[in-house]
Coordinates of C-alpha atoms and ligand atoms in Angstrom, one line a residue:
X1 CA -23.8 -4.6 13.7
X2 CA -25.6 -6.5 10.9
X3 CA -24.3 -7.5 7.4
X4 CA -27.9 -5.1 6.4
X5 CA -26.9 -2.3 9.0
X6 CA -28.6 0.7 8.6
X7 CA -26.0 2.9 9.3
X8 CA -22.3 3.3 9.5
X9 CA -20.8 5.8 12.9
X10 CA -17.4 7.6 12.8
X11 CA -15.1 5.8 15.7
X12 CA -13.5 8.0 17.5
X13 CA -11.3 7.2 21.3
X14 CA -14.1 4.3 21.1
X15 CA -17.4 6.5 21.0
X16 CA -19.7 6.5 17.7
X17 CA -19.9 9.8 16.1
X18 CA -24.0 9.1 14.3
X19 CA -23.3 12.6 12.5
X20 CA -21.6 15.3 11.4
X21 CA -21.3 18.7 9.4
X22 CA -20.1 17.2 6.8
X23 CA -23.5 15.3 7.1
X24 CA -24.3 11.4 5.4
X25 CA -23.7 9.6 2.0
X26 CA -26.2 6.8 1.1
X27 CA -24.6 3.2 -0.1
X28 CA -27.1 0.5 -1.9
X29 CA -26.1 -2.9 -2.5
X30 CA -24.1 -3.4 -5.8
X31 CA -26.2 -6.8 -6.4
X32 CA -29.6 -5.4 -5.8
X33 CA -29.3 -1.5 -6.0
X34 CA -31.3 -1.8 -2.7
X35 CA -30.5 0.9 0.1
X36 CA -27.8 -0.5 2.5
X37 CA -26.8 2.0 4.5
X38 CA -26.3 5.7 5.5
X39 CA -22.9 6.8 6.1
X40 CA -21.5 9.3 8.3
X41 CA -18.9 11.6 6.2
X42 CA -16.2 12.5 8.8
X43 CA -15.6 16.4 8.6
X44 CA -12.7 18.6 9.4
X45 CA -14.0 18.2 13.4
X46 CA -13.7 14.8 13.6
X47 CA -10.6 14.5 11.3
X48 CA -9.1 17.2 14.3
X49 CA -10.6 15.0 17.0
X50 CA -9.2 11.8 15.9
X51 CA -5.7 13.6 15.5
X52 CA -5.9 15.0 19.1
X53 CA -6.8 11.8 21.2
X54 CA -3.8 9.7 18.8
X55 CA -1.7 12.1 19.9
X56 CA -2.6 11.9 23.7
X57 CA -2.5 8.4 23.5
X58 CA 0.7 8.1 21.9
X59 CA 2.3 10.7 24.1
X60 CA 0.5 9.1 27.1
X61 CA 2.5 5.8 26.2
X62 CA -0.6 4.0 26.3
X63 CA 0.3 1.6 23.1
X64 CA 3.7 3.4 21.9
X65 CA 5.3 2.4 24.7
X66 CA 3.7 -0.7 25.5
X67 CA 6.6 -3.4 25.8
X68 CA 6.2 -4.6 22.4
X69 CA 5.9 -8.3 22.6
X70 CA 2.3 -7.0 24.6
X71 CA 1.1 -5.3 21.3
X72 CA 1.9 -8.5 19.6
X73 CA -0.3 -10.7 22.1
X74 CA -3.2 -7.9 22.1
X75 CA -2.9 -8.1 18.0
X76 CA -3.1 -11.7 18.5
X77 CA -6.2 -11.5 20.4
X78 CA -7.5 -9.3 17.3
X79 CA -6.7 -12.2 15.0
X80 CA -8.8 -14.5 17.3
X81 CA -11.6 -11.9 17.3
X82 CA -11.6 -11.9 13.6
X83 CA -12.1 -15.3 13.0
X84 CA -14.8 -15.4 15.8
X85 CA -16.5 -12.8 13.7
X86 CA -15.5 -14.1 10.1
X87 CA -18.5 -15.1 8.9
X88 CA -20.1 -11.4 9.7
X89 CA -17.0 -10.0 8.1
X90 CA -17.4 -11.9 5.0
X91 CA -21.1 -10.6 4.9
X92 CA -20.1 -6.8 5.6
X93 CA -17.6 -7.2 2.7
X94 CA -19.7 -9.0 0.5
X95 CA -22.8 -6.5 0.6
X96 CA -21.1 -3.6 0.5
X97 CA -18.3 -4.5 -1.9
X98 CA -20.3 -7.0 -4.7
X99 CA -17.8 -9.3 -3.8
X100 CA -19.2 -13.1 -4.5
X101 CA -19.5 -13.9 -0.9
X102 CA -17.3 -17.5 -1.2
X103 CA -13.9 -15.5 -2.3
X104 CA -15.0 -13.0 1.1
X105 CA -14.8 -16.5 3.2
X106 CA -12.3 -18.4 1.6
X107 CA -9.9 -15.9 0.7
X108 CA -10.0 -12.0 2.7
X109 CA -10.4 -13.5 6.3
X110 CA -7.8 -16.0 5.5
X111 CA -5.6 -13.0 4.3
X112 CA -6.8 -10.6 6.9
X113 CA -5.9 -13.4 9.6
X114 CA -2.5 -13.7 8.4
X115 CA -1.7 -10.2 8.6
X116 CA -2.6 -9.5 11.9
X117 CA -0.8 -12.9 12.8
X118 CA 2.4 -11.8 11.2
X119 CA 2.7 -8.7 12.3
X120 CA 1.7 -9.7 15.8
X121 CA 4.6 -11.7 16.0
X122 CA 6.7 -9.2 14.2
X123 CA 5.9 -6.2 16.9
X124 CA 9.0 -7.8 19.3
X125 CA 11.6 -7.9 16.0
X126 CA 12.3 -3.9 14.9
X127 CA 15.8 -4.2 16.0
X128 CA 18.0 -1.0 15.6
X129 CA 21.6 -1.9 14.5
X130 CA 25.0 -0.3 16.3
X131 CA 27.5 1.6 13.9
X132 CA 30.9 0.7 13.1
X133 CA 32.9 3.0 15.5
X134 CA 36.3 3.5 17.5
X135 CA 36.5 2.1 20.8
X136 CA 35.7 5.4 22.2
X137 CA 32.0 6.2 20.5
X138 CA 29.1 4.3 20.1
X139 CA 26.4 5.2 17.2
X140 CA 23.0 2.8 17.8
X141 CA 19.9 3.5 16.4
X142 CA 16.1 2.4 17.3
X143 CA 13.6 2.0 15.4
X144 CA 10.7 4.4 16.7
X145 CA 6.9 4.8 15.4
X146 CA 6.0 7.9 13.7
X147 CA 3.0 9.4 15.7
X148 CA -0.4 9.9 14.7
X149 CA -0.6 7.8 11.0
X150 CA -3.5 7.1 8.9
X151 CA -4.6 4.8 6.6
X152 CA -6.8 5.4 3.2
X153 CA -8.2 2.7 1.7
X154 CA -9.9 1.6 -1.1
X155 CA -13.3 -0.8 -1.6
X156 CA -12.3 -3.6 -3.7
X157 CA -10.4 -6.1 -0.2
X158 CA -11.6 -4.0 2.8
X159 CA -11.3 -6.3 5.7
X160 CA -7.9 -7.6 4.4
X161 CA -6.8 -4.2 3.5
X162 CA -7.5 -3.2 7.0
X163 CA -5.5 -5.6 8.4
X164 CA -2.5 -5.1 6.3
X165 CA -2.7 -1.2 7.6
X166 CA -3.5 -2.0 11.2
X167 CA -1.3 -5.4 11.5
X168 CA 2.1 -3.5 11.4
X169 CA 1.0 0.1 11.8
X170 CA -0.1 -0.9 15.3
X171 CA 2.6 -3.5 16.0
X172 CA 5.1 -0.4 15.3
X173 CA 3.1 1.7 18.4
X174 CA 1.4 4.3 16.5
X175 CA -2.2 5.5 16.9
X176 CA -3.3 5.3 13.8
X177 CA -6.6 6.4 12.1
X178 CA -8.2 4.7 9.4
X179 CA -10.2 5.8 6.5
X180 CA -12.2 3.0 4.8
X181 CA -13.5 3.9 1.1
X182 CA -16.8 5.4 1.1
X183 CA -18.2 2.7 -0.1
X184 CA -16.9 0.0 2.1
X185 CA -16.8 1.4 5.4
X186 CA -18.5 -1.5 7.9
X187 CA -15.4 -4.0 8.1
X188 CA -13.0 -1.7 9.2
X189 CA -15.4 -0.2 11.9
X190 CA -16.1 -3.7 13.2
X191 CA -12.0 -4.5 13.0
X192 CA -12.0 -1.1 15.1
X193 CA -14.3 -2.1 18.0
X194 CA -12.8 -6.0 18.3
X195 CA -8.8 -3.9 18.6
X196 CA -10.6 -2.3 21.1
X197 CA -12.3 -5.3 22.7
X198 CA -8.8 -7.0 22.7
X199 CA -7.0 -4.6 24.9
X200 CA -5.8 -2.1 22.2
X201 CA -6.5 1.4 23.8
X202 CA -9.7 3.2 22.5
X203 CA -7.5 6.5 21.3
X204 CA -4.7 4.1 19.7
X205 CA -7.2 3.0 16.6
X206 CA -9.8 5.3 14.8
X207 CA -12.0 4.9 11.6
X208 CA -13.4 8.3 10.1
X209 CA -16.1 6.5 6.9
X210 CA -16.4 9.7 4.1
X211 CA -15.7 10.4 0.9
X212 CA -12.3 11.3 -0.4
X213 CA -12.6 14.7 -1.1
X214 CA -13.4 15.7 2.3
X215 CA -12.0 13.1 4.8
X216 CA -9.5 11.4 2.6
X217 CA -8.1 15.3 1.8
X218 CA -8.6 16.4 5.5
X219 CA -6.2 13.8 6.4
X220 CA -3.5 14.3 3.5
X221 CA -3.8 17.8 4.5
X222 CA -3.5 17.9 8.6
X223 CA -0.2 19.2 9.9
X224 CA -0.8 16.6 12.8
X225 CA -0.5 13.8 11.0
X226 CA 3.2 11.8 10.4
X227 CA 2.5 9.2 7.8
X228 CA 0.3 8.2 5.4
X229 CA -0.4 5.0 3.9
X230 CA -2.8 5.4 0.5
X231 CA -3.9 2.5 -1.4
X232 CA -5.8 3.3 -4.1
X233 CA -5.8 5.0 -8.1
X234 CA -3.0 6.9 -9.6
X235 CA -4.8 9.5 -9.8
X236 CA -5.8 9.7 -5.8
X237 CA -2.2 8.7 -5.0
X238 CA -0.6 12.2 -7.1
X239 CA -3.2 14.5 -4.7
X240 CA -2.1 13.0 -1.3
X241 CA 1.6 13.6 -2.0
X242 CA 0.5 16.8 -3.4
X243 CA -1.6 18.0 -0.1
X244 CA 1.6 15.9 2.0
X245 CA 4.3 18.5 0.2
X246 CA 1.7 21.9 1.0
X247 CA 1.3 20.5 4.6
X248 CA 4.2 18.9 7.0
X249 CA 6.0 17.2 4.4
X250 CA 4.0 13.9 6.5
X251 CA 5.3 10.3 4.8
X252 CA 3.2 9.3 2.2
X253 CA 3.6 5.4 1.1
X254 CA 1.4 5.2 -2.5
X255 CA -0.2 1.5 -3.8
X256 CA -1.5 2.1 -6.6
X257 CA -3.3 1.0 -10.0
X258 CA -1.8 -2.0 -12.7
X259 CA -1.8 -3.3 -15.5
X260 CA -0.1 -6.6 -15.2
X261 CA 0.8 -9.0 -17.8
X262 CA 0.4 -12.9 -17.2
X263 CA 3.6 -14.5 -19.9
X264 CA 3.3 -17.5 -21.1
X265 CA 6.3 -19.2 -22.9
X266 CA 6.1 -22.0 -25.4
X267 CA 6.4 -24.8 -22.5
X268 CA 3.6 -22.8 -20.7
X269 CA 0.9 -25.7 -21.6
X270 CA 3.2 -28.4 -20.1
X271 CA 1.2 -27.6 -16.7
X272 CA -1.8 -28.4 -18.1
X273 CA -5.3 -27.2 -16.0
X274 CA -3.2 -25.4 -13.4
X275 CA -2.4 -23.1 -15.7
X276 CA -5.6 -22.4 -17.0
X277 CA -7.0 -22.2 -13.2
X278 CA -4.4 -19.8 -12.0
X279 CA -5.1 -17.6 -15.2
X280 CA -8.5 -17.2 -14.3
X281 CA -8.1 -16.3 -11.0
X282 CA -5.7 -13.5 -12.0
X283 CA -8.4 -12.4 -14.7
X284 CA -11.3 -12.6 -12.6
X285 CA -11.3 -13.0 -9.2
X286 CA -13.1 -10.2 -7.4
X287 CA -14.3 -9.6 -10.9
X288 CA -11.2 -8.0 -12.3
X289 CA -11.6 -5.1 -9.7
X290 CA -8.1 -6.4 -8.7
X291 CA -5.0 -4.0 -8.1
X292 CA -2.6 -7.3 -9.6
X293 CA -5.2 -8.5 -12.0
X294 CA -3.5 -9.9 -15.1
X295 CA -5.4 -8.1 -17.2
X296 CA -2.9 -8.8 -19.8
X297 CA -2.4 -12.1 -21.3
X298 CA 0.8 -12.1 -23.3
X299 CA 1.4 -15.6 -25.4
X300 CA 4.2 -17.4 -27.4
X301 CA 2.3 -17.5 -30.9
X302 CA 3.2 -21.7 -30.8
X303 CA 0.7 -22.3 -28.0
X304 CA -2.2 -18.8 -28.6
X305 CA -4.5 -20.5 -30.5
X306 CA -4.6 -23.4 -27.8
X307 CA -4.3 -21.6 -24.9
X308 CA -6.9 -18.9 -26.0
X309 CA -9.4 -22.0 -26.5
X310 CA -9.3 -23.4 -23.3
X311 CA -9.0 -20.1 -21.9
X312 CA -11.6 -18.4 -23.4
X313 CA -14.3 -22.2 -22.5
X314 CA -13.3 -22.3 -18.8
X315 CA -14.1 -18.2 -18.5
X316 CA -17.4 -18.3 -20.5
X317 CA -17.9 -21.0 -17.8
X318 CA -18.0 -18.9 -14.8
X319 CA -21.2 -17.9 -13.1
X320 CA -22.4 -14.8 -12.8
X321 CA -24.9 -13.5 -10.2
X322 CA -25.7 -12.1 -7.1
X323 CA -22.7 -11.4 -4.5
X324 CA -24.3 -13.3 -1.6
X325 CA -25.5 -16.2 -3.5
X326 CA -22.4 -19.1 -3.0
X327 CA -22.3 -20.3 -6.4
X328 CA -21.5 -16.6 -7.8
X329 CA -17.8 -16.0 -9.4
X330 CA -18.2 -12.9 -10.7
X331 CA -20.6 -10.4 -8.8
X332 CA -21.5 -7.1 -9.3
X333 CA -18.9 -4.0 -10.2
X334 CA -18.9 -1.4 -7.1
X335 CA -21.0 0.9 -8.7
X336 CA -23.2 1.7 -12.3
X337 CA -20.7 4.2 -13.6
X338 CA -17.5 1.7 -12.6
X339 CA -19.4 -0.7 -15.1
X340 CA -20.7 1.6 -17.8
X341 CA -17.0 2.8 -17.8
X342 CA -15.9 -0.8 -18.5
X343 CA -18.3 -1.4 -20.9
X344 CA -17.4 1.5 -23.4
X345 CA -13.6 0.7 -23.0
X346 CA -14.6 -2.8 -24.9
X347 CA -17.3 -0.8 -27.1
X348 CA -14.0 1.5 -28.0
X349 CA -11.8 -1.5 -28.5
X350 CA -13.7 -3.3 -30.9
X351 CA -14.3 -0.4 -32.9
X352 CA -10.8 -0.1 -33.0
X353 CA -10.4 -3.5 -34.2
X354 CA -10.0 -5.7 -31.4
X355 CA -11.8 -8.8 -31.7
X356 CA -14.2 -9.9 -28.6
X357 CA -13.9 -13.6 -28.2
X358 CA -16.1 -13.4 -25.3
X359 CA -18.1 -11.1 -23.9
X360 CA -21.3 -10.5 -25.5
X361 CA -23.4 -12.4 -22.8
X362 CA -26.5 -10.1 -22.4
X363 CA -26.5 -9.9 -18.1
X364 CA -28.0 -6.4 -17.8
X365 CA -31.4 -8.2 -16.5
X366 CA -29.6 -8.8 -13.4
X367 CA -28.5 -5.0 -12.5
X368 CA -26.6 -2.3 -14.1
X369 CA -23.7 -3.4 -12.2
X370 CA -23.3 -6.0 -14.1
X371 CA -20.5 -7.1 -16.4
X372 CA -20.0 -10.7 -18.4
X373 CA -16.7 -12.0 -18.3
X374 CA -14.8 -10.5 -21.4
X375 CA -11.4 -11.7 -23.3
X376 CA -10.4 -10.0 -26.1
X377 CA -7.7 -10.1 -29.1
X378 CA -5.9 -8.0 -30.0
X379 CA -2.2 -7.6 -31.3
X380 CA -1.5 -3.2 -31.4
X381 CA -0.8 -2.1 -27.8
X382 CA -1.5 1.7 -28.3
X383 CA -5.4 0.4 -27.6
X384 CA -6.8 2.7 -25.1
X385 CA -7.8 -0.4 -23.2
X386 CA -4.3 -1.9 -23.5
X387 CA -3.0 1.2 -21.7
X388 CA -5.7 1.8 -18.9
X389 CA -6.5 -0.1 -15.8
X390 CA -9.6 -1.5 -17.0
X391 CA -11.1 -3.0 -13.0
X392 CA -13.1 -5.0 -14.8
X393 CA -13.9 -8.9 -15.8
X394 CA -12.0 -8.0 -19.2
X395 CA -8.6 -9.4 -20.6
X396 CA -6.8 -9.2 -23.1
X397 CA -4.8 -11.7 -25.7
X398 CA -2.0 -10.9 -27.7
X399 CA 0.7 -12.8 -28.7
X400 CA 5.0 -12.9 -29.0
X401 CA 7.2 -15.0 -31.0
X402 CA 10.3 -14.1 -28.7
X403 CA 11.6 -14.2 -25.1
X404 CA 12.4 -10.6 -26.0
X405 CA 9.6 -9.5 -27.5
X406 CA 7.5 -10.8 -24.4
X407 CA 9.9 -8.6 -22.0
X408 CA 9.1 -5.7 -23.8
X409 CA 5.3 -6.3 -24.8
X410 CA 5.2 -6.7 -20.6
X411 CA 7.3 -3.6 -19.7
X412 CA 4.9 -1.7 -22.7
X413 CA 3.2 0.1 -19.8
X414 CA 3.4 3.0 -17.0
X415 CA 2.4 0.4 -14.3
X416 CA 4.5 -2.1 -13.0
X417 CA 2.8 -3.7 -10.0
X418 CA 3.0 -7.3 -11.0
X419 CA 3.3 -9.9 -13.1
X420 CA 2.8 -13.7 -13.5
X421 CA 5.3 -15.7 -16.1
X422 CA 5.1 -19.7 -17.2
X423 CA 8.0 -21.5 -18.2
X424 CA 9.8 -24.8 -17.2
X425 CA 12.9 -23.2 -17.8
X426 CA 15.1 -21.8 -14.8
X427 CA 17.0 -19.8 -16.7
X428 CA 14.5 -18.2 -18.4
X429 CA 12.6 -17.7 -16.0
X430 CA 15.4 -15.6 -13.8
X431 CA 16.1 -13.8 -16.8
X432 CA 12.7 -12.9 -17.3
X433 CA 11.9 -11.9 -13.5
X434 CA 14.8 -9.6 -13.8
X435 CA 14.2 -8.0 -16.9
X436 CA 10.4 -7.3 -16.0
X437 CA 9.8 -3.8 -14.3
X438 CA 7.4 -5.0 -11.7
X439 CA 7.0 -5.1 -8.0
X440 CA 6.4 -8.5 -7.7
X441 CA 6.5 -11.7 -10.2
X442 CA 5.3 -15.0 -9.6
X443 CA 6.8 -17.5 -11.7
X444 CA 4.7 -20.7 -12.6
X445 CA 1.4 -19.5 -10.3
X446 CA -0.6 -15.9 -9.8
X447 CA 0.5 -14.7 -6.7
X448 CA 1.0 -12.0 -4.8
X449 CA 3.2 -13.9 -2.7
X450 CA 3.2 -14.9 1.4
X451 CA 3.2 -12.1 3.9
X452 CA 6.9 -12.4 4.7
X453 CA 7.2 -11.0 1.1
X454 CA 7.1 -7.1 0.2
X455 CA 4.6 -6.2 -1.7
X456 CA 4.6 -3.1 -3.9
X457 CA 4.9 -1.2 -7.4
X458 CA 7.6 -0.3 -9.6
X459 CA 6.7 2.9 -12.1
X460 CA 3.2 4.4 -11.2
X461 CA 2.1 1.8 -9.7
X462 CA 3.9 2.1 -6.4
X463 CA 5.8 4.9 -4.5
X464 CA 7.9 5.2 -1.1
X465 CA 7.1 2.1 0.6
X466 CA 5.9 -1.6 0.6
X467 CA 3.3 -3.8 2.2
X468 CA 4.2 -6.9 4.1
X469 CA 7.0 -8.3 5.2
X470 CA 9.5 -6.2 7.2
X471 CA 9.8 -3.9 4.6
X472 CA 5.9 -2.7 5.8
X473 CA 7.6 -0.9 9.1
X474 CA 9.3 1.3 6.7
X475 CA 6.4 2.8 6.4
X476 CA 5.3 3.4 9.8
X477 CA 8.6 3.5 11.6
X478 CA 10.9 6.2 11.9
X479 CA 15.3 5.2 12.5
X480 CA 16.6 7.7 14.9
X481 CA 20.7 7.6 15.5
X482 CA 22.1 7.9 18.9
X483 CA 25.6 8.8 19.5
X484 CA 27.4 8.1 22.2
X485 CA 31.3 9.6 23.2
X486 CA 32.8 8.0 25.6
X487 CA 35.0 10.2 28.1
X488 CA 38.2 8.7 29.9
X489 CA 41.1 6.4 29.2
X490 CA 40.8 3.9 32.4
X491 CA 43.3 4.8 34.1
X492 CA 41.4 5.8 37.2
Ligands
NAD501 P1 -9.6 5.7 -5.1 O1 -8.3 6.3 -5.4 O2 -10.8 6.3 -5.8 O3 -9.9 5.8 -3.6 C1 -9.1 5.2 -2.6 C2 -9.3 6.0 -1.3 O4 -8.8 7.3 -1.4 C3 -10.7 6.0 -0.8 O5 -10.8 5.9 0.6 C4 -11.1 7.5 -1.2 O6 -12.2 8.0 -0.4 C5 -9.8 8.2 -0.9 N1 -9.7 9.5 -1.7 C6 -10.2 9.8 -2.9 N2 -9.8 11.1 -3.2 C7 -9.0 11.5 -2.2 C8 -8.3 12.7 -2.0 N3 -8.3 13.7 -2.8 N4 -7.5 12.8 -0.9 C9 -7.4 11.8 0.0 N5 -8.1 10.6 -0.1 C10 -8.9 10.5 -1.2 O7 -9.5 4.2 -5.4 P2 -10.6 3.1 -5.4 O8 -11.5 3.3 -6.5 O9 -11.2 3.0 -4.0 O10 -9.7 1.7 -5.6 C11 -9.4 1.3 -6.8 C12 -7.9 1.6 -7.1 O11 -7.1 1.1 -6.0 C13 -7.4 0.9 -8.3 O12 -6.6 1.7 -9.1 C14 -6.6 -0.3 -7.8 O13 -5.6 -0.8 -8.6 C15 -6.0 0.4 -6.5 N6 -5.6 -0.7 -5.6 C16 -4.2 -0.8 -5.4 C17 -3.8 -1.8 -4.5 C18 -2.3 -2.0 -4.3 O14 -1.9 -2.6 -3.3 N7 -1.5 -1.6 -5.2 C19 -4.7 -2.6 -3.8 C20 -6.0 -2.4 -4.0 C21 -6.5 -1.4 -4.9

């Protein structure tokens, strides 16, 4: 497979399926609008298929009952694979995505790396715990994969998203089954073939490429299938656990959509460029397309006017152009509409009286996909672009004049997936991290934190389960209870 492939298969107990009934969807480069590929859509057949050789396999005990410490070395040898093929990867990604192909090197194989590392070495460590009993019973429980699971993904991190699904729903001994975004399907299908070429059995992992609305909802509907982890929109997420609670009641785990706020206190200056770099990065990077983008810049009215400067000069600064080119920070959106839709939520914000501070770079000569890097101000919060999950290069200034006023102006949303918070003092800060509603807060940085850390949302922005960490098996494990009488008094 090429980084310009011509087509994308269905992977199925290791053979490609080249078509289908549900027939093939055409993908052009976000960059260029040049063709890229024709996709297979997985129908209801292969959605069956796949389901039926998981199951053999994991009945068959040919990875669920693999001592567990050997799924860890084979996951390992995936790792290795990976970086042998990084540089492809990054391609794959890149094209298919818009990504600027130096965040596909430098940052989603690193990620995708440590993920399979992690959970590789996490595969021997699901212990079960023993109960508090008499002397005459034992209770002990075992932590036991759920079956046939699948993963559906969305575009926007595709090789690292893969790995966060694969890493610890095969460590765990499931077959699992993934299902890529239609528009991003070629990095999951070549993290497929090297599990495969690493000694993971051909029916334990399958990728089915096609749109949501027929293999995404074949899968949230199929009776045979235990678990489901969706990262994706809100909107997706609410149909999955609807088609889970018509079917077998299967586990659905739900990452979903933010709206994170990025805090800065008075003191916030006091660390100088770092600050201003990590801003940007939680504005921008992967153009805003970002699920804990920090879309929300909330500042102490002391340091706006200094901050927003200096902001506002390093973001007009960033170069925008063509995904493959290495000098490129902000790339292409994923497709014409996701950018026309951007574009009319600032058209509707500055009618409404926010003020665009940047923004009105003309860059439509290099594609419809394209959007300049935006920052608006604006002080009302019922803007409809204050509210929505813009996926966009756009941010947003407004300011506080209290610690208070900050908590709430950052809980003044349905989301709740992260947020980032600047301040020299430790006991505001705690204060702060425990009076936000998000899943995760970094404090003096933008991070989503290490992969020994869950990751997930409060509110809408996350439901029934977390990434990384231990907390990820939650997901893909199941605790069964044993219990144990004991007979006799020892007398004989
Ligand atoms: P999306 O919801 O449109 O699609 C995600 C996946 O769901 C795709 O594979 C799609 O084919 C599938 N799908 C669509 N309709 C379906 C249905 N009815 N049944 C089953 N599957 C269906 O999201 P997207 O546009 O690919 O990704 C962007 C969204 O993902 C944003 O909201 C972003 O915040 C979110 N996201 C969240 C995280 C996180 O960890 N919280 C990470 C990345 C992206």
């Amino acid at each position: 497979m090429t980084a310009t492939m011509q087509s994308v298969p269905a992977l199925i107990d290791g053979r490609e399926i080249w078509s289908t009934d549900a027939g093939m969807m055409s993908r052009s480069d976000p960059s260029t609008g040049r063709p890229l590929a024709d996709v297979v859509v997985a129908g209801q057949t292969e959605v069956d298929l796949a389901v039926a050789v998981g199951r053999t396999t994991f009945d068959r005990g040919a990875w669920s009952n693999v001592a567990p410490a050997e799924r860890g070395a084979a996951l390992l040898r995936l790792a290795d694979l990976v970086e042998r093929d990084a540089p492809l990867l990054a391609a794959i990604d890149s094209a298919e995505a818009g990504k600027p192909i130096r965040e596909c090197l430098e940052g989603d194989v690193g990620a995708a790396l440590e993920a399979l590392r992690w959970f590789a070495g996490a595969a021997d460590k699901l212990y079960g715990a023993t109960s508090v009993t008499v002397s005459s019973e034992v209770g002990m429980t075992f932590r036991e994969p759920m079956g046939v699971v699948a993963a559906i993904m969305p575009w926007n991190y595709p090789m690292a998203q893969a790995a966060w699904k694969i890493g610890p729903a095969l460590a765990a001994g499931n077959s699992l089954i993934l299902k890529p975004s239609e528009w991003t399907p070629g990095s999951a299908l070549h993290i497929a073939a090297l599990a495969i070429e690493a000694g993971i059995p051909a029916g334990a992992i399958s990728v089915l490429p096609g749109t949501g609305a027929v293999t995404g909802s074949a899968l949230a509907r199929h009776d045979g299938i235990s678990a489901i982890s969706f990262t994706g929109s809100v909107g997706t997420g609410r149909e999955i656990l609807k088609a889970a609670a018509g079917s077998n009641f299967k586990r659905v785990s739900l990452e979903m959509g933010g709206k994170s706020p990025q805090v800065l206190m008075q003191d916030a200056l006091t660390f100088g460029d770092r600050l201003i770099d990590h801003m940007i990065d939680s504005a921008f990077m992967t153009m805003g397309e970002n699920c804990t983008a920090g879309s929300r810049v909330l500042v102490h009215e002391s340091i706006a006017d200094e901050v927003t400067s200096r902001f506002v000069d390093r973001a007009r600064s960033l170069v925008v152009g063509d995904a493959s080119d290495q000098s490129t920070d902000i790339g292409p959106l994923i497709t014409e509409g996701a950018a026309r839709r951007v574009r009319g939520l600032v058209e509707r914000a500055k009618a409404e009286g926010a003020e665009l501070l940047l923004g009105d770079e003309d860059v439509s000569q290099r594609g419809p996909n394209f959007v300049a890097p935006t920052v608006l101000r604006l002080e009302r919060q019922d803007h409809e672009i204050q509210r929505t999950e813009v996926f966009g290069p756009v941010v947003t200034i407004s300011t506080f004049s209290s610690e208070n006023e900050a908590v709430a102006l950052a809980n003044d949303t349905d989301f709740g997936l992260a947020a980032s918070l600047w301040t020299r003092d430790i006991n505001r800060a705690m204060r702060m991290a425990r009076a936000i509603e998000a899943g995760v807060i970094s404090i003096n940085s933008y991070s989503e934190g290490g992969m020994s850390a869950p990751f997930g949302g409060y509110k809408q922005s996350g439901f029934g389960g977390k990434e990384r960490g231990m907390d990820a098996f939650e997901q893909w494990t199941q605790t069964k209870t044993v219990w144990l009488q004991l007979h006799g008094d020892g007398s004989a």
